[in-house]
Coordinates of C-alpha atoms in Angstrom, one line a residue:
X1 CA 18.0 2.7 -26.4
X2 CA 16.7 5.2 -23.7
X3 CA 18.4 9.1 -24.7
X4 CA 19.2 9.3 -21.1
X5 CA 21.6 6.3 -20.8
X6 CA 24.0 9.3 -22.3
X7 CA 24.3 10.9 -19.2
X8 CA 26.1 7.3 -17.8
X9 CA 27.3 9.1 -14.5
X10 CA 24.1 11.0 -13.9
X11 CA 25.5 14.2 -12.7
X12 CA 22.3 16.1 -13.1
X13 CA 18.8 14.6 -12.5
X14 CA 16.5 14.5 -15.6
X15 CA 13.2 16.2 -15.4
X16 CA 10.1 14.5 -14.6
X17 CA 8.6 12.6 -17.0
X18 CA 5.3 13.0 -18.6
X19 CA 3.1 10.6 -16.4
X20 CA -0.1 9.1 -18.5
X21 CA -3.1 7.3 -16.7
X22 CA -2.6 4.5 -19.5
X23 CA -4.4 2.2 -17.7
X24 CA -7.5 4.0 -18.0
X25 CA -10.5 4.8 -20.7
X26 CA -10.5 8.5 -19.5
X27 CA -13.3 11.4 -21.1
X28 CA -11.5 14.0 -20.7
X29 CA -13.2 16.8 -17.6
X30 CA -15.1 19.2 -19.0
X31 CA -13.8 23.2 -17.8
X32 CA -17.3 23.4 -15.7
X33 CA -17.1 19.6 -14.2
X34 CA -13.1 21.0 -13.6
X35 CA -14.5 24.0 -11.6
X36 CA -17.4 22.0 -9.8
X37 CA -14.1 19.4 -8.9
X38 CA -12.2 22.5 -7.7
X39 CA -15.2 23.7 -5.0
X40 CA -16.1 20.0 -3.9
X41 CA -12.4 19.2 -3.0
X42 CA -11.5 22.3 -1.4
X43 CA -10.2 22.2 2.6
X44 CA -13.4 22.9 4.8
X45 CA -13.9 26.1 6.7
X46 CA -16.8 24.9 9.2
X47 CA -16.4 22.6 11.3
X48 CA -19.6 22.5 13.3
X49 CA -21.4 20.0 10.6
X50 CA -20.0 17.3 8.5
X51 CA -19.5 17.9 5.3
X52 CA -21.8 16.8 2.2
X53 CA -21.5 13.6 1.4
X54 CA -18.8 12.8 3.8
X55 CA -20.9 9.9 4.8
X56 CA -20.1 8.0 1.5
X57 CA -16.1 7.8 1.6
X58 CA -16.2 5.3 -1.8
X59 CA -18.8 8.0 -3.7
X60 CA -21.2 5.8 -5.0
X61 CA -19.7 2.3 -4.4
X62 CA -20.1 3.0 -0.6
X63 CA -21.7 -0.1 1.0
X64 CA -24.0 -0.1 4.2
X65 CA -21.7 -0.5 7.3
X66 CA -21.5 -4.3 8.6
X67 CA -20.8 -4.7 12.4
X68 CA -18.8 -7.6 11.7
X69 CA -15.4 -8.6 10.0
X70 CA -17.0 -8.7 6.9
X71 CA -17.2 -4.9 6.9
X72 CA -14.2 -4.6 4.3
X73 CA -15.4 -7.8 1.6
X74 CA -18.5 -6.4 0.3
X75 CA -18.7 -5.6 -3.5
X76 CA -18.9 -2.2 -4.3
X77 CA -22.7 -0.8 -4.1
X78 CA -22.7 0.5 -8.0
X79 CA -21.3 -2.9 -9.2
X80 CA -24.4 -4.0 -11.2
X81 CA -25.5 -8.2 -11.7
X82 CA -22.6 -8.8 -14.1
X83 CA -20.0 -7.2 -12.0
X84 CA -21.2 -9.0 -8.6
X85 CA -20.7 -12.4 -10.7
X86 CA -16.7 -11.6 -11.7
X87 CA -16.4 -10.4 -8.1
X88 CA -17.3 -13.6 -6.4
X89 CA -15.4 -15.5 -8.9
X90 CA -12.4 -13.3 -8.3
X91 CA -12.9 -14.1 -4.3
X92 CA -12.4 -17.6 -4.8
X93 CA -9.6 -17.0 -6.7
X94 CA -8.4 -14.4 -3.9
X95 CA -9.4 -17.2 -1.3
X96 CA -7.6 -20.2 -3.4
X97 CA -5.3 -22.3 -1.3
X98 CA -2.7 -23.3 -3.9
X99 CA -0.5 -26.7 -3.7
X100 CA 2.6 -27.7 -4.9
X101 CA 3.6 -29.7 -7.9
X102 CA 2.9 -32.5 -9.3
X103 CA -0.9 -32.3 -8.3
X104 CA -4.0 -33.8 -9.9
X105 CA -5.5 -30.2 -9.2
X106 CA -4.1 -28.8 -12.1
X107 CA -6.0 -25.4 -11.8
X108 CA -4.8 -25.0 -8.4
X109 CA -0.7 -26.2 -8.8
X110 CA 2.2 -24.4 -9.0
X111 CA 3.3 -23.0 -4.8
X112 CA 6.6 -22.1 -4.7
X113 CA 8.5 -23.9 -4.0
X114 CA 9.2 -21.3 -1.3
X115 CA 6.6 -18.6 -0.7
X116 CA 5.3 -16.7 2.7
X117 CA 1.4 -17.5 2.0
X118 CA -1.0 -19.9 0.3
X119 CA -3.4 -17.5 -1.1
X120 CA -4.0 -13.5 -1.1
X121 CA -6.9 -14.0 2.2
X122 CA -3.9 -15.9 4.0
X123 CA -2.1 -11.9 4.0
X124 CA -5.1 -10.0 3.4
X125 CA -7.4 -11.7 6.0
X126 CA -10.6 -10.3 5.8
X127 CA -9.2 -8.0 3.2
X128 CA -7.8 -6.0 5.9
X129 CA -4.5 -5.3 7.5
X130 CA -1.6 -7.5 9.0
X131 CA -0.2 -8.1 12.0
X132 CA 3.4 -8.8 13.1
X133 CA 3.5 -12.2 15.7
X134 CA 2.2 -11.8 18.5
X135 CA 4.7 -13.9 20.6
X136 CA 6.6 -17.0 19.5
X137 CA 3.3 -19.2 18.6
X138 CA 1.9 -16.3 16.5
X139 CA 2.4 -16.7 12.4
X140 CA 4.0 -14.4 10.3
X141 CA 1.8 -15.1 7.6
X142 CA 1.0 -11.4 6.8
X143 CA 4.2 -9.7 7.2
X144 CA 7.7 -10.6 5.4
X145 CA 10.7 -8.9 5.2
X146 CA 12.0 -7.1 2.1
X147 CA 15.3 -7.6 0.6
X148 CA 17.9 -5.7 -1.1
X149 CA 21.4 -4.8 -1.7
X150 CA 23.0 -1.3 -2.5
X151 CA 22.2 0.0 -6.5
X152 CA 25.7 -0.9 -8.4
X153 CA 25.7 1.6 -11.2
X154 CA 27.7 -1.2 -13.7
X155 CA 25.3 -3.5 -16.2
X156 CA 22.4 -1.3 -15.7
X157 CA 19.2 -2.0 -17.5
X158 CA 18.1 0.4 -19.5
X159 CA 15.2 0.4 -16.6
X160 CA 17.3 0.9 -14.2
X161 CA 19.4 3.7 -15.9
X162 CA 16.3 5.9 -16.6
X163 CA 15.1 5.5 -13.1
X164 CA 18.5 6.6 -11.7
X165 CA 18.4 9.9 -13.7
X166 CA 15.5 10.9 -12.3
X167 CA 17.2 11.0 -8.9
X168 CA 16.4 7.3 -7.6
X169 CA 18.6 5.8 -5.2
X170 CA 18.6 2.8 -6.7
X171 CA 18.6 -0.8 -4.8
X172 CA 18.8 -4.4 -6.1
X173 CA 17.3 -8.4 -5.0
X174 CA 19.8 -9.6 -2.7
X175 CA 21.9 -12.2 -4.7
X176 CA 21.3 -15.1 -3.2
X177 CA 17.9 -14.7 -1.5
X178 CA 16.2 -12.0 -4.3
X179 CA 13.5 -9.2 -3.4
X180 CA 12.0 -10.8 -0.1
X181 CA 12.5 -13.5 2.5
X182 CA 10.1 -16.8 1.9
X183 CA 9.4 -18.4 5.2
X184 CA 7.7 -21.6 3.8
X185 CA 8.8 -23.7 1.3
X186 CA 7.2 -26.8 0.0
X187 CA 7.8 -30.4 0.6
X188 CA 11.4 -31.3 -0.1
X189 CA 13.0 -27.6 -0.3
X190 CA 14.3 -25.8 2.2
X191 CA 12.5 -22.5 3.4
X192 CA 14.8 -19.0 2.8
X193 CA 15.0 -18.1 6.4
X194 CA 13.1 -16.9 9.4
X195 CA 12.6 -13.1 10.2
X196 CA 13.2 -12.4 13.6
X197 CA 12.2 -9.2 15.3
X198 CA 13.1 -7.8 19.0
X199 CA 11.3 -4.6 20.6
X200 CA 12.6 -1.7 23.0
X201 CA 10.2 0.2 24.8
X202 CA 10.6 4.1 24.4
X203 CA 8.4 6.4 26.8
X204 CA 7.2 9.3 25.2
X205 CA 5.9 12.1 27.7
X206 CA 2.9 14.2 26.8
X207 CA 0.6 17.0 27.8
X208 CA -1.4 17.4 30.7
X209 CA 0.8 14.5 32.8
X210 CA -0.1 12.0 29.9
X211 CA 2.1 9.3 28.7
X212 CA 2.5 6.8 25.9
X213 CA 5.5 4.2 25.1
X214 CA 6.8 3.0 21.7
X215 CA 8.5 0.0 20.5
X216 CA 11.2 0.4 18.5
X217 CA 11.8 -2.9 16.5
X218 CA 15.4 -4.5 15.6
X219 CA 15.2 -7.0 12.7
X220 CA 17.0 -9.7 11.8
X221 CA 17.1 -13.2 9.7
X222 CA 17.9 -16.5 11.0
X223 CA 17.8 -20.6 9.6
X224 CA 19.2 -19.5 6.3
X225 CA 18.3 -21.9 3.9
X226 CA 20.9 -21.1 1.1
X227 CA 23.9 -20.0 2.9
X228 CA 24.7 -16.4 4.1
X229 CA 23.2 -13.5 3.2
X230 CA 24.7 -10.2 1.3
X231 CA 27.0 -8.2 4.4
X232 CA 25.0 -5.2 2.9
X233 CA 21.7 -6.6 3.2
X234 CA 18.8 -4.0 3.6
X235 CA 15.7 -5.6 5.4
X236 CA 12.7 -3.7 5.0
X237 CA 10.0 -5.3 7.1
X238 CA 6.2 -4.9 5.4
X239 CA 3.1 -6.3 7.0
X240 CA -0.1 -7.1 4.5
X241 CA -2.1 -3.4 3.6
X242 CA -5.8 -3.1 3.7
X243 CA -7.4 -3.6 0.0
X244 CA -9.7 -0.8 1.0
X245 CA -10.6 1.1 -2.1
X246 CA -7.6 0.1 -4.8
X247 CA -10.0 0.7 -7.4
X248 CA -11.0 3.8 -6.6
X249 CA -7.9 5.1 -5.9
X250 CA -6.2 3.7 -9.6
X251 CA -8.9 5.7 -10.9
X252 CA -7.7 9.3 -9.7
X253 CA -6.0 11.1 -12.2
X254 CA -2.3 11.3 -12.0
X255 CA -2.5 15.3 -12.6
X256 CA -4.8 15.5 -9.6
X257 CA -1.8 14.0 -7.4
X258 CA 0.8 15.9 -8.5
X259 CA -0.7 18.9 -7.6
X260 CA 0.1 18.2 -4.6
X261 CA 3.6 17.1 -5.2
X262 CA 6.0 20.3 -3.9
X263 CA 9.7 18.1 -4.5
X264 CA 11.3 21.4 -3.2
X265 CA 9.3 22.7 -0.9
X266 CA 8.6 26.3 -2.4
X267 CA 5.5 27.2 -0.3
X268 CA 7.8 26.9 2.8
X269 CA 5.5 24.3 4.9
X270 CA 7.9 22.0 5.2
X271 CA 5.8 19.5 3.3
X272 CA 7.6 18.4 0.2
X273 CA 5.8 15.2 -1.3
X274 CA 7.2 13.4 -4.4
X275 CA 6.2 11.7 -6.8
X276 CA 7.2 7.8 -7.2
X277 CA 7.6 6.6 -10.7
X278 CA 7.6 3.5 -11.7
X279 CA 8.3 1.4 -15.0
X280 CA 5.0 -0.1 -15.6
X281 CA 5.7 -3.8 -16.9
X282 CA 2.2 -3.8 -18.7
X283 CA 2.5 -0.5 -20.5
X284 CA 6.0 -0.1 -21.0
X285 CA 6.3 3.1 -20.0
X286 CA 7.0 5.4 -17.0
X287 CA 3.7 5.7 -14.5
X288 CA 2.9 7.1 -11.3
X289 CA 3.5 4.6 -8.6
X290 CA 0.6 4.7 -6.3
X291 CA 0.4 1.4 -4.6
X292 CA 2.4 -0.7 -1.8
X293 CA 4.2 1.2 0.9
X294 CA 6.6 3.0 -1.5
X295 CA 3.9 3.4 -3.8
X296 CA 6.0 0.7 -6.1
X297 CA 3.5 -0.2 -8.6
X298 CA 0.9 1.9 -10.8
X299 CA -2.0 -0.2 -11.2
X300 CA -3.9 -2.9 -9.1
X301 CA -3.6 -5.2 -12.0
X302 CA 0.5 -5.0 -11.7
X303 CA 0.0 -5.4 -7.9
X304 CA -1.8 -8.3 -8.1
X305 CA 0.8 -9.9 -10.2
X306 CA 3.5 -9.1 -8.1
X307 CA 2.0 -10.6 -5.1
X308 CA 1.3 -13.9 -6.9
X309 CA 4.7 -14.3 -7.8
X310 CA 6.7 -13.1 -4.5
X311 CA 4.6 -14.0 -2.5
X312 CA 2.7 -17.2 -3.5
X313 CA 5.5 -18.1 -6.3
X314 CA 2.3 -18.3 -8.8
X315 CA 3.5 -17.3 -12.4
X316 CA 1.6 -15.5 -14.5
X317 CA 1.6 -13.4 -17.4
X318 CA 3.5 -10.2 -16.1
X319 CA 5.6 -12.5 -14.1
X320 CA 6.3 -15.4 -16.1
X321 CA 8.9 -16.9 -14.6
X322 CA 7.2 -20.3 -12.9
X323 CA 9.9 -20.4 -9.4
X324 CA 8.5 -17.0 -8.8
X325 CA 11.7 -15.3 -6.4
X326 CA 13.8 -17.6 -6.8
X327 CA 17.2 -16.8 -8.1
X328 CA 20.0 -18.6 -9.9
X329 CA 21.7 -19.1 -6.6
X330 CA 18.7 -21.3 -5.6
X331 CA 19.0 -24.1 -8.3
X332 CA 16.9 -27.0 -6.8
X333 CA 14.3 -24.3 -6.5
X334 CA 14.4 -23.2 -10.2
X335 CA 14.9 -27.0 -10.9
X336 CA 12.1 -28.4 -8.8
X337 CA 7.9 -28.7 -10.2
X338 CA 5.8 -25.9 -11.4
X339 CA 2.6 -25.8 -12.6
X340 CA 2.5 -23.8 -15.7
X341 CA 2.7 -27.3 -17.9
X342 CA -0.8 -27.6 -19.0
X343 CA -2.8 -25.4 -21.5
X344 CA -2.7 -22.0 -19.3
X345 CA 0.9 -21.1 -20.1
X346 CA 1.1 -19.9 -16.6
X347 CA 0.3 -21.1 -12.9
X348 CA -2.5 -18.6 -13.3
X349 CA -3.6 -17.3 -16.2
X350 CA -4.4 -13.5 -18.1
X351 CA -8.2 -14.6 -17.1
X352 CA -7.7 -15.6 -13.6
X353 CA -5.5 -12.7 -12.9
X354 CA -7.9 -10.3 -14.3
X355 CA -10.4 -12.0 -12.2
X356 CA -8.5 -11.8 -8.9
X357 CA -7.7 -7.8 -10.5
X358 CA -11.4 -7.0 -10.7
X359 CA -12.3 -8.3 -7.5
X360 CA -9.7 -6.0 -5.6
X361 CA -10.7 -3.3 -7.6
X362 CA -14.1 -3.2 -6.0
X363 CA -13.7 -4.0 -2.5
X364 CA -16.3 -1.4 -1.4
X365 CA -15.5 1.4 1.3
X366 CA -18.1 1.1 4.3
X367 CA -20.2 4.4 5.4
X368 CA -18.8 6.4 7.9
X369 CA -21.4 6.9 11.1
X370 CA -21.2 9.6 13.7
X371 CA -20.1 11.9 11.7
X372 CA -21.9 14.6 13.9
X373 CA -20.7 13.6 17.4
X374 CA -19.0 16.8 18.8
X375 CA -16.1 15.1 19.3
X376 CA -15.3 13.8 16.0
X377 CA -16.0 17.3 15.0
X378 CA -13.5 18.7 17.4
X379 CA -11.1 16.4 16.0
X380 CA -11.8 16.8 12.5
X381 CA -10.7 20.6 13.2
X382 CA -7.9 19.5 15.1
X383 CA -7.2 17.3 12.2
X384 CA -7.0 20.5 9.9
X385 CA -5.4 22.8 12.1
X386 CA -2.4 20.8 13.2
X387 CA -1.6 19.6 9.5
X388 CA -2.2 16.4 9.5
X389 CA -4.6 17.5 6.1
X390 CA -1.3 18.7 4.3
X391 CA 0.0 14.9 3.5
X392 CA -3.5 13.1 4.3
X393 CA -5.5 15.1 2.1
X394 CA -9.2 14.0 2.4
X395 CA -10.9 14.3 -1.1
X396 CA -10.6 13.2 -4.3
X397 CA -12.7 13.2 -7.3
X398 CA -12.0 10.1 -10.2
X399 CA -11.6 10.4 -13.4
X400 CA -15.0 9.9 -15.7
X401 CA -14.2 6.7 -17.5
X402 CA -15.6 5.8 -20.9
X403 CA -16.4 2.0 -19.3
X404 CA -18.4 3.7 -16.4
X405 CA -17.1 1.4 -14.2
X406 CA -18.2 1.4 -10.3
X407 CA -15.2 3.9 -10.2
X408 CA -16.0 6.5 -12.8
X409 CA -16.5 9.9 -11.6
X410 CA -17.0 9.5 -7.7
X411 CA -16.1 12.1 -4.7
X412 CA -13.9 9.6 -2.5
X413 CA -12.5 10.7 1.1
X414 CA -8.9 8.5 0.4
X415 CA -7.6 10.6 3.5
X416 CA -3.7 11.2 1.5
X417 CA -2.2 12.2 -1.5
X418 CA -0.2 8.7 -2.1
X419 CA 3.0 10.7 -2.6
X420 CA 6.6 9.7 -0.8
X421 CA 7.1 12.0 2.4
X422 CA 10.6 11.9 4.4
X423 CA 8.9 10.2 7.7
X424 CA 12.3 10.9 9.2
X425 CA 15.2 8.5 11.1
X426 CA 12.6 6.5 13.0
X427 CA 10.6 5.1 10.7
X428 CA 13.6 5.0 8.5
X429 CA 14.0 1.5 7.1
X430 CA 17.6 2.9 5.0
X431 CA 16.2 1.2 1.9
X432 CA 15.5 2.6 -1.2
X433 CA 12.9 1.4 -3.9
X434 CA 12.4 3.5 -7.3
X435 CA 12.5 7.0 -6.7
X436 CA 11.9 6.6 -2.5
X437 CA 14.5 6.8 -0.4
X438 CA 15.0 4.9 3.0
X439 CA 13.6 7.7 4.8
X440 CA 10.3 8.3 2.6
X441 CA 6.9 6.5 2.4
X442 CA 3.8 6.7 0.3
X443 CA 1.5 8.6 2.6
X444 CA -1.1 5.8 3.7
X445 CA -4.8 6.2 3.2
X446 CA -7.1 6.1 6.6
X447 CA -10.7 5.1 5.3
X448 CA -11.7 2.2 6.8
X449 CA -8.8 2.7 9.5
X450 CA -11.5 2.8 12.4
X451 CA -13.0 -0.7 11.7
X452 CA -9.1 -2.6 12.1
X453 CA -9.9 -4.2 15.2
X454 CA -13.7 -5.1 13.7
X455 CA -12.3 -6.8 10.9
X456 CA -8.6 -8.0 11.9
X457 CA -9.0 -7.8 16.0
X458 CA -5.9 -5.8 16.5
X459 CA -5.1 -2.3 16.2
X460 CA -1.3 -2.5 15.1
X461 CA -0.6 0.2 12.5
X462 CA 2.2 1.8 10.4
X463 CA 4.2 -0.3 7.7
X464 CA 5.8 -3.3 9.6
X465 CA 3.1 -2.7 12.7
X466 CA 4.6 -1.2 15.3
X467 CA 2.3 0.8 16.6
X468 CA -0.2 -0.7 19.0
X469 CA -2.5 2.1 18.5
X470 CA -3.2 4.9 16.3
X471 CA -1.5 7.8 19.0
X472 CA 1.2 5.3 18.9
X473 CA 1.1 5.6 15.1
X474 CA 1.1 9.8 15.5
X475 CA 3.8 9.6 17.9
X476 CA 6.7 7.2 15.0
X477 CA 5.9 10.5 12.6
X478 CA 9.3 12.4 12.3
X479 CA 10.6 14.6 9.4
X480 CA 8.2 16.5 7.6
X481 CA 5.4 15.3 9.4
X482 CA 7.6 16.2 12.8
X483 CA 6.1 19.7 13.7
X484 CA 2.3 18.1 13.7
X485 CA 3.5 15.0 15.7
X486 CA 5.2 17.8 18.1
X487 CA 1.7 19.8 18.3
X488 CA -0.4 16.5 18.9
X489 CA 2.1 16.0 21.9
X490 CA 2.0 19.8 23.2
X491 CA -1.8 19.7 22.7
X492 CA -4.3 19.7 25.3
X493 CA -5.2 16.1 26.0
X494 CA -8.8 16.7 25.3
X495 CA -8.2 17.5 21.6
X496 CA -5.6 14.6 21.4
X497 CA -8.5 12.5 22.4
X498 CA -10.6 14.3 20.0
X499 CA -8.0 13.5 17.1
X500 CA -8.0 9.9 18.1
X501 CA -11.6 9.6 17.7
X502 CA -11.8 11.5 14.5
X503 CA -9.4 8.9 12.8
X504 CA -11.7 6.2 14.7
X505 CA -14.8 7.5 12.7
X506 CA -12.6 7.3 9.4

């Protein structure tokens, strides 16, 4: 039994727990590689050359830069023979286009029975970003909506109750429908329901006679499958992130981000990133959440899983249940044919998933080009001096690991400090998950942000894609981040342009 269940009412928040990298062979830094760390990450003062190795935003794993949409599936460059081998095994895997059961493919059974995509590429395509439709003939293959129901404080898991004293505003599956909506179902069930989503146009006036316009989207679900929904239904609408760099990013130590956590704001800069912590399902223990939009999930491995199960209905060994989000209330779901009857004990196995793990661990970053056009130099200053660096902190260094995997030890240009930041009433989605309220977001990374319409063929950004461009994506910022949105606006267009192309060259 967890000490803190005590406290059942929670009147006063526990402190932070001690957060371990537990997924991780770490050598510990040494106090000169600590110092050397200190000068190589520290904010640059000279803007009129890029910085040293700035080219390389994956360190070492940095791959050549492709001109086609292939730019983001290339192994990383420090992989070696053995490692290139796992990673094209775990792309086929990635790539699999699962079926439902019964199925002589017995490797490749087990969909749903409902689900929103066949296989990861179907969300990740390319290993890149999502879109939301387009217009009425348009998929929604890479976005879905989230779903949850207000945090009720009776029959709490012990989970649950530790989370809550550490100031979480707790949320739960909706009954009937569970943690997301399932748009596709296989043969002979019915699908959840169909996310609907309607846009207002908002003008948004800017310096020097300039103007840009937002859409504000309204969501909403309709062909309900299996009966009404919750009244208190929170939709939270998520379209597919880049893979860009998950490896890399699992690798940098936890201490290194909390340094930049300030929960209370006691510099007085009106930046005050938290941490997210998670209960880690593999490790048993509380962990730093550092993937997913509200940095929901510590490792890539856990990630991974997760997606299998909501969103393919695949089980597998962290998720072992074979109708994947199904819930009680869905009994021909939980009643209908899975594939976990044969000799892997799951619809995919500890192997395969640590294949399909691997693989997104070492998606490579491509090398950043123009780094000394004048312009991207003028907007990597502006970058700095509005504050845009405060939240989307460029460096990192990794953690040496003991393996010395393609991610031991490398200077890596992530671009944020994967902490939850109150983005403020318009980005709100009014849902919370773990620690993150409906007003805060894990700070996204912008390598590879440049290369979306390469790779994808759009340029819609932000969690559910809104934004039609990257200004567009400036513009949604609101709470903390609202004083550098207001300077970007107030700004003389030239260096707004020059901001633009700075996060183009990213």
């Amino acid at each position: 039994m967890l000490p803190l269940l005590l406290a059942a009412a929670f009147p006063v928040a526990a402190e932070m727990p001690v957060l371990e990298d537990l997924h991780l062979p770490v050598v510990p830094r040494t106090a000169d590689e600590a110092a050397r760390i200190a000068r190589v990450t520290a904010a640059p003062t000279d803007f009129t050359a890029p910085e040293r190795f700035e080219a390389k935003p994956g360190g070492a794993a940095t791959v050549r830069r492709r001109s086609s949409a292939d730019a983001f599936s290339q192994p990383s460059a420090n992989i070696g023979f053995d490692g290139e081998l796992d990673f094209k095994i775990g792309n086929g895997l990635f790539k699999k286009l699962w079926v439902s059961s019964p199925s002589s493919t017995l490797a490749s059974d087990g969909l749903g029975p409902v689900f929103n995509a066949r296989s990861c590429q179907r969300c990740h395509l390319k290993d890149g970003r999502g879109h939301p439709p387009e217009g009425p003939d348009d998929n929604r293959v890479s976005m879905f909506l989230r779903l949850s129901v207000p945090f009720d404080q009776t029959d709490m898991t012990e989970v649950e109750a530790y989370l809550a004293t550490l100031g979480g505003a707790l949320a739960r599956p909706e009954p009937t429908y569970g943690g997301q909506l399932q748009d596709v179902a296989v043969l002979g069930h019915a699908a959840e329901g169909q996310m609907q989503i309607t846009y207002e146009e908002v003008p948004v006036a800017l310096s020097g006679g300039e103007e840009a316009s937002l859409r504000r989207p309204t969501y909403s679900v309709t062909d309900l499958g299996y009966g009404p929904m919750a009244d208190d239904v929170m939709l939270s609408p998520r379209v597919a992130p880049t893979m860009l760099g998950l490896g890399l990013i699992e690798a940098i130590p936890t201490a290194d981000i909390l340094a930049h956590a300030d929960p209370d704001d006691a510099d007085g800069d009106g930046i005050s990133g938290r941490a997210q912590v998670v209960w880690s399902q593999e490790y048993d223990a509380p962990m730093l959440g550092r993937f997913g939009w509200k940095a929901g999930n510590p490792t890539v491995r856990e990630q991974s899983a997760g997606a299998f199960a909501g969103d393919i209905g695949i089980s597998n060994p962290l998720h072992p249940l074979p109708g994947g989000d199904c819930t009680e209330a869905q009994t021909t779901c939980l009643a209908g044919p899975h594939g976990d009857g044969d000799a892997r004990g799951a619809e995919i196995d500890a192997e395969g998933l640590d294949l399909v793990t691997f693989y997104s661990r070492n998606l490579a970053l491509p090398e950043r080009v123009a780094l000394d056009d004048p312009e991207v130099l003028r907007g990597k200053r502006v970058f700095h001096e509005t504050g845009c660096a405060s939240c989307h902190v460029p460096k990192f260094v990794t953690h040496r690991l003991a393996d010395e995997s393609a991610q031991s030890f490398q200077l890596i240009w992530p671009h944020s400090d994967f902490l939850l930041h109150d983005m403020g009433e318009g980005l709100a989605d009014n849902r919370p998950e773990g620690l993150a309220t409906g007003r805060e977001w894990r700070t996204a990374p912008l390598w590879g942000i440049g290369l979306t319409e390469q790779v994808n063929g759009h340029t819609y950004f932000l969690h559910d894609g809104r934004a039609r461009s990257l200004l567009e994506a400036v513009l949604w910022h609101g709470g903390e981040a609202q004083p550098a949105r207001d300077r970007v606006v107030e700004m003389p267009p030239e260096d707004r342009a020059a901001l633009i192309r700075y996060l183009e060259s990213l």
